[in-house]
Amino acid sequence: MNFSEILEFYNLSSIQWAAIGIAVFLLGLSKAGIKGIGIIIVVILAFVFGEKASTGVLLPLLIVADVFAVIYYNRHTRWSYIKKLMPWMIIGVLIAVWIGNYIAEIVFKRMMAIIIIGSVLIMFYTEYRKSNTIPTNKLFSGSAGFLAGFTTMIGNLAGPISNIYFLAMRLPKNEFIGTAAWLFFIINLFKLPFHFFVWETVTWESLALNSIMIPMVILGFFFGVKIVKRISNLNYRRFILIVTAIGGMILLFR
């Protein structure tokens, strides 16, 4: 399928193409380690493609970005945390596959919006809560893993959950990024067959669209790597949280 056929199949306006380009560039930034913007990507693509369909459009691009992230940050990975979270994430994905296959699009949209808003509220809470205690009980890691697995399947929305977990673990910046990179590379590969054969949200047409956007992912990733080395502005994080909350509210009520 060539570029003109993709244009004809999706019938996207120039504004929609621009929105997709921005979202994919932000995806590269996010995978490079600029955490907190993943929900914005999800909201943009949900507006263009619809809530459930957008999850399949985004997934292959996530995997492409994951490849760059695991290569670049591999030496910083803490595998002990991946081993704790992965079994519970797999359970969360499987339950989400079953639920998502039987619910209506409007319910899917409401679930995504509620997850977004809830995640933002939790991130606000953890941002301003002062505590040096590191949770060590299995209930915390199991709950975080299950919720991350469920939300990553429902709408590629596990970022806030994993962020909360790794922030609670007090991981240094590079270890945070490297561990998250491998965690989501593995789970995104696990999700792919379900999107292809069960939900049918990944199609040959969507893969052709993905192929056009890969250069923008790569550009965003390497641009993000440069930013990560310098970023330390608390106001930037607050801005992302506010914009994300607004996006969730728009998704909920549109």
PDB file of N, CA, C and O in Angstrom, residues 23-68:
ATOM      1  N   ALA A  23       1.858  13.707  17.854  1.00  0.00           N
ATOM      2  CA  ALA A  23       1.732  12.602  18.805  1.00  0.00           C
ATOM      3  C   ALA A  23       2.898  11.634  18.685  1.00  0.00           C
ATOM      4  O   ALA A  23       3.455  11.177  19.688  1.00  0.00           O
ATOM      5  N   VAL A  24       3.285  11.306  17.470  1.00  0.00           N
ATOM      6  CA  VAL A  24       4.367  10.341  17.244  1.00  0.00           C
ATOM      7  C   VAL A  24       5.711  10.932  17.665  1.00  0.00           C
ATOM      8  O   VAL A  24       6.560  10.230  18.219  1.00  0.00           O
ATOM      9  N   PHE A  25       5.915  12.222  17.416  1.00  0.00           N
ATOM     10  CA  PHE A  25       7.131  12.886  17.884  1.00  0.00           C
ATOM     11  C   PHE A  25       7.191  12.854  19.410  1.00  0.00           C
ATOM     12  O   PHE A  25       8.248  12.565  20.004  1.00  0.00           O
ATOM     13  N   LEU A  26       6.061  13.125  20.061  1.00  0.00           N
ATOM     14  CA  LEU A  26       5.994  13.061  21.519  1.00  0.00           C
ATOM     15  C   LEU A  26       6.254  11.645  22.025  1.00  0.00           C
ATOM     16  O   LEU A  26       6.843  11.455  23.095  1.00  0.00           O
ATOM     17  N   LEU A  27       5.829  10.648  21.251  1.00  0.00           N
ATOM     18  CA  LEU A  27       6.103   9.257  21.620  1.00  0.00           C
ATOM     19  C   LEU A  27       7.606   9.012  21.699  1.00  0.00           C
ATOM     20  O   LEU A  27       8.090   8.374  22.643  1.00  0.00           O
ATOM     21  N   GLY A  28       8.345   9.507  20.701  1.00  0.00           N
ATOM     22  CA  GLY A  28       9.795   9.370  20.746  1.00  0.00           C
ATOM     23  C   GLY A  28      10.386  10.042  21.970  1.00  0.00           C
ATOM     24  O   GLY A  28      11.261   9.491  22.645  1.00  0.00           O
ATOM     25  N   LEU A  29       9.900  11.260  22.282  1.00  0.00           N
ATOM     26  CA  LEU A  29      10.359  11.966  23.476  1.00  0.00           C
ATOM     27  C   LEU A  29      10.084  11.151  24.734  1.00  0.00           C
ATOM     28  O   LEU A  29      10.935  11.031  25.617  1.00  0.00           O
ATOM     29  N   SER A  30       8.881  10.590  24.806  1.00  0.00           N
ATOM     30  CA  SER A  30       8.478   9.833  25.978  1.00  0.00           C
ATOM     31  C   SER A  30       9.365   8.618  26.201  1.00  0.00           C
ATOM     32  O   SER A  30       9.827   8.354  27.318  1.00  0.00           O
ATOM     33  N   LYS A  31       9.628   7.878  25.142  1.00  0.00           N
ATOM     34  CA  LYS A  31      10.447   6.670  25.267  1.00  0.00           C
ATOM     35  C   LYS A  31      11.911   7.002  25.540  1.00  0.00           C
ATOM     36  O   LYS A  31      12.660   6.157  26.034  1.00  0.00           O
ATOM     37  N   ALA A  32      12.314   8.223  25.212  1.00  0.00           N
ATOM     38  CA  ALA A  32      13.677   8.654  25.525  1.00  0.00           C
ATOM     39  C   ALA A  32      13.832   8.977  27.012  1.00  0.00           C
ATOM     40  O   ALA A  32      14.945   9.124  27.501  1.00  0.00           O
ATOM     41  N   GLY A  33      12.695   9.089  27.713  1.00  0.00           N
ATOM     42  CA  GLY A  33      12.755   9.297  29.152  1.00  0.00           C
ATOM     43  C   GLY A  33      12.013  10.500  29.672  1.00  0.00           C
ATOM     44  O   GLY A  33      12.026  10.767  30.874  1.00  0.00           O
ATOM     45  N   ILE A  34      11.345  11.241  28.795  1.00  0.00           N
ATOM     46  CA  ILE A  34      10.557  12.386  29.258  1.00  0.00           C
ATOM     47  C   ILE A  34       9.184  11.862  29.664  1.00  0.00           C
ATOM     48  O   ILE A  34       8.253  11.809  28.865  1.00  0.00           O
ATOM     49  N   LYS A  35       9.080  11.452  30.901  1.00  0.00           N
ATOM     50  CA  LYS A  35       7.874  10.793  31.382  1.00  0.00           C
ATOM     51  C   LYS A  35       6.749  11.787  31.632  1.00  0.00           C
ATOM     52  O   LYS A  35       6.983  12.943  31.959  1.00  0.00           O
ATOM     53  N   GLY A  36       5.520  11.315  31.478  1.00  0.00           N
ATOM     54  CA  GLY A  36       4.353  12.132  31.792  1.00  0.00           C
ATOM     55  C   GLY A  36       3.590  12.608  30.584  1.00  0.00           C
ATOM     56  O   GLY A  36       2.498  13.156  30.727  1.00  0.00           O
ATOM     57  N   ILE A  37       4.142  12.405  29.378  1.00  0.00           N
ATOM     58  CA  ILE A  37       3.453  12.897  28.185  1.00  0.00           C
ATOM     59  C   ILE A  37       2.732  11.782  27.427  1.00  0.00           C
ATOM     60  O   ILE A  37       2.088  12.037  26.419  1.00  0.00           O
ATOM     61  N   GLY A  38       2.825  10.550  27.926  1.00  0.00           N
ATOM     62  CA  GLY A  38       2.200   9.422  27.233  1.00  0.00           C
ATOM     63  C   GLY A  38       0.700   9.570  27.087  1.00  0.00           C
ATOM     64  O   GLY A  38       0.128   9.189  26.062  1.00  0.00           O
ATOM     65  N   ILE A  39       0.053  10.119  28.104  1.00  0.00           N
ATOM     66  CA  ILE A  39      -1.400  10.256  28.053  1.00  0.00           C
ATOM     67  C   ILE A  39      -1.812  11.256  26.974  1.00  0.00           C
ATOM     68  O   ILE A  39      -2.840  11.091  26.314  1.00  0.00           O
ATOM     69  N   ILE A  40      -1.009  12.287  26.771  1.00  0.00           N
ATOM     70  CA  ILE A  40      -1.309  13.268  25.729  1.00  0.00           C
ATOM     71  C   ILE A  40      -1.317  12.589  24.361  1.00  0.00           C
ATOM     72  O   ILE A  40      -2.174  12.865  23.515  1.00  0.00           O
ATOM     73  N   ILE A  41      -0.354  11.689  24.153  1.00  0.00           N
ATOM     74  CA  ILE A  41      -0.276  10.931  22.895  1.00  0.00           C
ATOM     75  C   ILE A  41      -1.549  10.121  22.696  1.00  0.00           C
ATOM     76  O   ILE A  41      -2.146  10.117  21.610  1.00  0.00           O
ATOM     77  N   VAL A  42      -1.966   9.429  23.741  1.00  0.00           N
ATOM     78  CA  VAL A  42      -3.168   8.601  23.673  1.00  0.00           C
ATOM     79  C   VAL A  42      -4.398   9.442  23.349  1.00  0.00           C
ATOM     80  O   VAL A  42      -5.230   9.059  22.517  1.00  0.00           O
ATOM     81  N   VAL A  43      -4.520  10.596  23.992  1.00  0.00           N
ATOM     82  CA  VAL A  43      -5.679  11.465  23.775  1.00  0.00           C
ATOM     83  C   VAL A  43      -5.712  11.964  22.328  1.00  0.00           C
ATOM     84  O   VAL A  43      -6.765  11.946  21.671  1.00  0.00           O
ATOM     85  N   ILE A  44      -4.566  12.387  21.800  1.00  0.00           N
ATOM     86  CA  ILE A  44      -4.513  12.888  20.425  1.00  0.00           C
ATOM     87  C   ILE A  44      -4.949  11.814  19.440  1.00  0.00           C
ATOM     88  O   ILE A  44      -5.802  12.043  18.563  1.00  0.00           O
ATOM     89  N   LEU A  45      -4.394  10.618  19.567  1.00  0.00           N
ATOM     90  CA  LEU A  45      -4.712   9.548  18.627  1.00  0.00           C
ATOM     91  C   LEU A  45      -6.150   9.058  18.795  1.00  0.00           C
ATOM     92  O   LEU A  45      -6.788   8.639  17.821  1.00  0.00           O
ATOM     93  N   ALA A  46      -6.680   9.112  20.016  1.00  0.00           N
ATOM     94  CA  ALA A  46      -8.076   8.737  20.234  1.00  0.00           C
ATOM     95  C   ALA A  46      -9.021   9.690  19.513  1.00  0.00           C
ATOM     96  O   ALA A  46     -10.057   9.275  18.979  1.00  0.00           O
ATOM     97  N   PHE A  47      -8.676  10.959  19.465  1.00  0.00           N
ATOM     98  CA  PHE A  47      -9.495  11.927  18.746  1.00  0.00           C
ATOM     99  C   PHE A  47      -9.468  11.668  17.244  1.00  0.00           C
ATOM    100  O   PHE A  47     -10.471  11.862  16.553  1.00  0.00           O
ATOM    101  N   VAL A  48      -8.325  11.230  16.735  1.00  0.00           N
ATOM    102  CA  VAL A  48      -8.190  11.022  15.289  1.00  0.00           C
ATOM    103  C   VAL A  48      -8.818   9.711  14.845  1.00  0.00           C
ATOM    104  O   VAL A  48      -9.560   9.668  13.847  1.00  0.00           O
ATOM    105  N   PHE A  49      -8.547   8.621  15.574  1.00  0.00           N
ATOM    106  CA  PHE A  49      -8.934   7.285  15.115  1.00  0.00           C
ATOM    107  C   PHE A  49     -10.084   6.654  15.897  1.00  0.00           C
ATOM    108  O   PHE A  49     -10.630   5.632  15.473  1.00  0.00           O
ATOM    109  N   GLY A  50     -10.455   7.237  17.040  1.00  0.00           N
ATOM    110  CA  GLY A  50     -11.398   6.578  17.927  1.00  0.00           C
ATOM    111  C   GLY A  50     -10.620   5.864  19.019  1.00  0.00           C
ATOM    112  O   GLY A  50      -9.453   5.499  18.840  1.00  0.00           O
ATOM    113  N   GLU A  51     -11.275   5.644  20.150  1.00  0.00           N
ATOM    114  CA  GLU A  51     -10.574   5.168  21.332  1.00  0.00           C
ATOM    115  C   GLU A  51      -9.950   3.782  21.146  1.00  0.00           C
ATOM    116  O   GLU A  51      -8.755   3.581  21.350  1.00  0.00           O
ATOM    117  N   LYS A  52     -10.743   2.802  20.738  1.00  0.00           N
ATOM    118  CA  LYS A  52     -10.214   1.440  20.649  1.00  0.00           C
ATOM    119  C   LYS A  52      -9.277   1.279  19.464  1.00  0.00           C
ATOM    120  O   LYS A  52      -8.205   0.681  19.583  1.00  0.00           O
ATOM    121  N   ALA A  53      -9.641   1.822  18.315  1.00  0.00           N
ATOM    122  CA  ALA A  53      -8.805   1.699  17.118  1.00  0.00           C
ATOM    123  C   ALA A  53      -7.440   2.346  17.328  1.00  0.00           C
ATOM    124  O   ALA A  53      -6.419   1.855  16.822  1.00  0.00           O
ATOM    125  N   SER A  54      -7.407   3.426  18.097  1.00  0.00           N
ATOM    126  CA  SER A  54      -6.139   4.143  18.303  1.00  0.00           C
ATOM    127  C   SER A  54      -5.121   3.292  19.050  1.00  0.00           C
ATOM    128  O   SER A  54      -3.911   3.470  18.873  1.00  0.00           O
ATOM    129  N   THR A  55      -5.593   2.360  19.891  1.00  0.00           N
ATOM    130  CA  THR A  55      -4.660   1.514  20.629  1.00  0.00           C
ATOM    131  C   THR A  55      -3.854   0.630  19.679  1.00  0.00           C
ATOM    132  O   THR A  55      -2.674   0.376  19.904  1.00  0.00           O
ATOM    133  N   GLY A  56      -4.492   0.167  18.602  1.00  0.00           N
ATOM    134  CA  GLY A  56      -3.798  -0.658  17.626  1.00  0.00           C
ATOM    135  C   GLY A  56      -2.886   0.145  16.723  1.00  0.00           C
ATOM    136  O   GLY A  56      -1.829  -0.342  16.300  1.00  0.00           O
ATOM    137  N   VAL A  57      -3.273   1.386  16.424  1.00  0.00           N
ATOM    138  CA  VAL A  57      -2.417   2.258  15.623  1.00  0.00           C
ATOM    139  C   VAL A  57      -1.140   2.594  16.391  1.00  0.00           C
ATOM    140  O   VAL A  57      -0.032   2.625  15.825  1.00  0.00           O
ATOM    141  N   LEU A  58      -1.279   2.812  17.683  1.00  0.00           N
ATOM    142  CA  LEU A  58      -0.144   3.232  18.501  1.00  0.00           C
ATOM    143  C   LEU A  58       0.819   2.097  18.833  1.00  0.00           C
ATOM    144  O   LEU A  58       2.038   2.320  18.901  1.00  0.00           O
ATOM    145  N   LEU A  59       0.310   0.890  19.040  1.00  0.00           N
ATOM    146  CA  LEU A  59       1.144  -0.192  19.567  1.00  0.00           C
ATOM    147  C   LEU A  59       2.403  -0.472  18.756  1.00  0.00           C
ATOM    148  O   LEU A  59       3.500  -0.555  19.330  1.00  0.00           O
ATOM    149  N   PRO A  60       2.337  -0.661  17.436  1.00  0.00           N
ATOM    150  CA  PRO A  60       3.578  -0.928  16.692  1.00  0.00           C
ATOM    151  C   PRO A  60       4.596   0.209  16.799  1.00  0.00           C
ATOM    152  O   PRO A  60       5.814  -0.041  16.825  1.00  0.00           O
ATOM    153  N   LEU A  61       4.120   1.438  16.870  1.00  0.00           N
ATOM    154  CA  LEU A  61       5.025   2.566  17.034  1.00  0.00           C
ATOM    155  C   LEU A  61       5.680   2.540  18.413  1.00  0.00           C
ATOM    156  O   LEU A  61       6.855   2.911  18.563  1.00  0.00           O
ATOM    157  N   LEU A  62       4.928   2.115  19.415  1.00  0.00           N
ATOM    158  CA  LEU A  62       5.501   1.940  20.754  1.00  0.00           C
ATOM    159  C   LEU A  62       6.645   0.929  20.722  1.00  0.00           C
ATOM    160  O   LEU A  62       7.702   1.142  21.328  1.00  0.00           O
ATOM    161  N   ILE A  63       6.419  -0.171  20.006  1.00  0.00           N
ATOM    162  CA  ILE A  63       7.439  -1.218  19.938  1.00  0.00           C
ATOM    163  C   ILE A  63       8.697  -0.711  19.239  1.00  0.00           C
ATOM    164  O   ILE A  63       9.826  -0.996  19.671  1.00  0.00           O
ATOM    165  N   VAL A  64       8.529   0.050  18.163  1.00  0.00           N
ATOM    166  CA  VAL A  64       9.680   0.645  17.473  1.00  0.00           C
ATOM    167  C   VAL A  64      10.471   1.536  18.432  1.00  0.00           C
ATOM    168  O   VAL A  64      11.705   1.447  18.528  1.00  0.00           O
ATOM    169  N   ALA A  65       9.759   2.399  19.161  1.00  0.00           N
ATOM    170  CA  ALA A  65      10.421   3.286  20.122  1.00  0.00           C
ATOM    171  C   ALA A  65      11.060   2.495  21.251  1.00  0.00           C
ATOM    172  O   ALA A  65      12.139   2.855  21.746  1.00  0.00           O
ATOM    173  N   ASP A  66      10.401   1.406  21.675  1.00  0.00           N
ATOM    174  CA  ASP A  66      10.960   0.547  22.727  1.00  0.00           C
ATOM    175  C   ASP A  66      12.318  -0.015  22.318  1.00  0.00           C
ATOM    176  O   ASP A  66      13.226  -0.140  23.149  1.00  0.00           O
ATOM    177  N   VAL A  67      12.448  -0.398  21.051  1.00  0.00           N
ATOM    178  CA  VAL A  67      13.712  -0.963  20.563  1.00  0.00           C
ATOM    179  C   VAL A  67      14.849   0.029  20.769  1.00  0.00           C
ATOM    180  O   VAL A  67      15.927  -0.322  21.277  1.00  0.00           O
ATOM    181  N   PHE A  68      14.627   1.278  20.397  1.00  0.00           N
ATOM    182  CA  PHE A  68      15.660   2.299  20.587  1.00  0.00           C
ATOM    183  C   PHE A  68      15.943   2.518  22.067  1.00  0.00           C
ATOM    184  O   PHE A  68      17.100   2.690  22.473  1.00  0.00           O
TER     185      PHE A  68
END
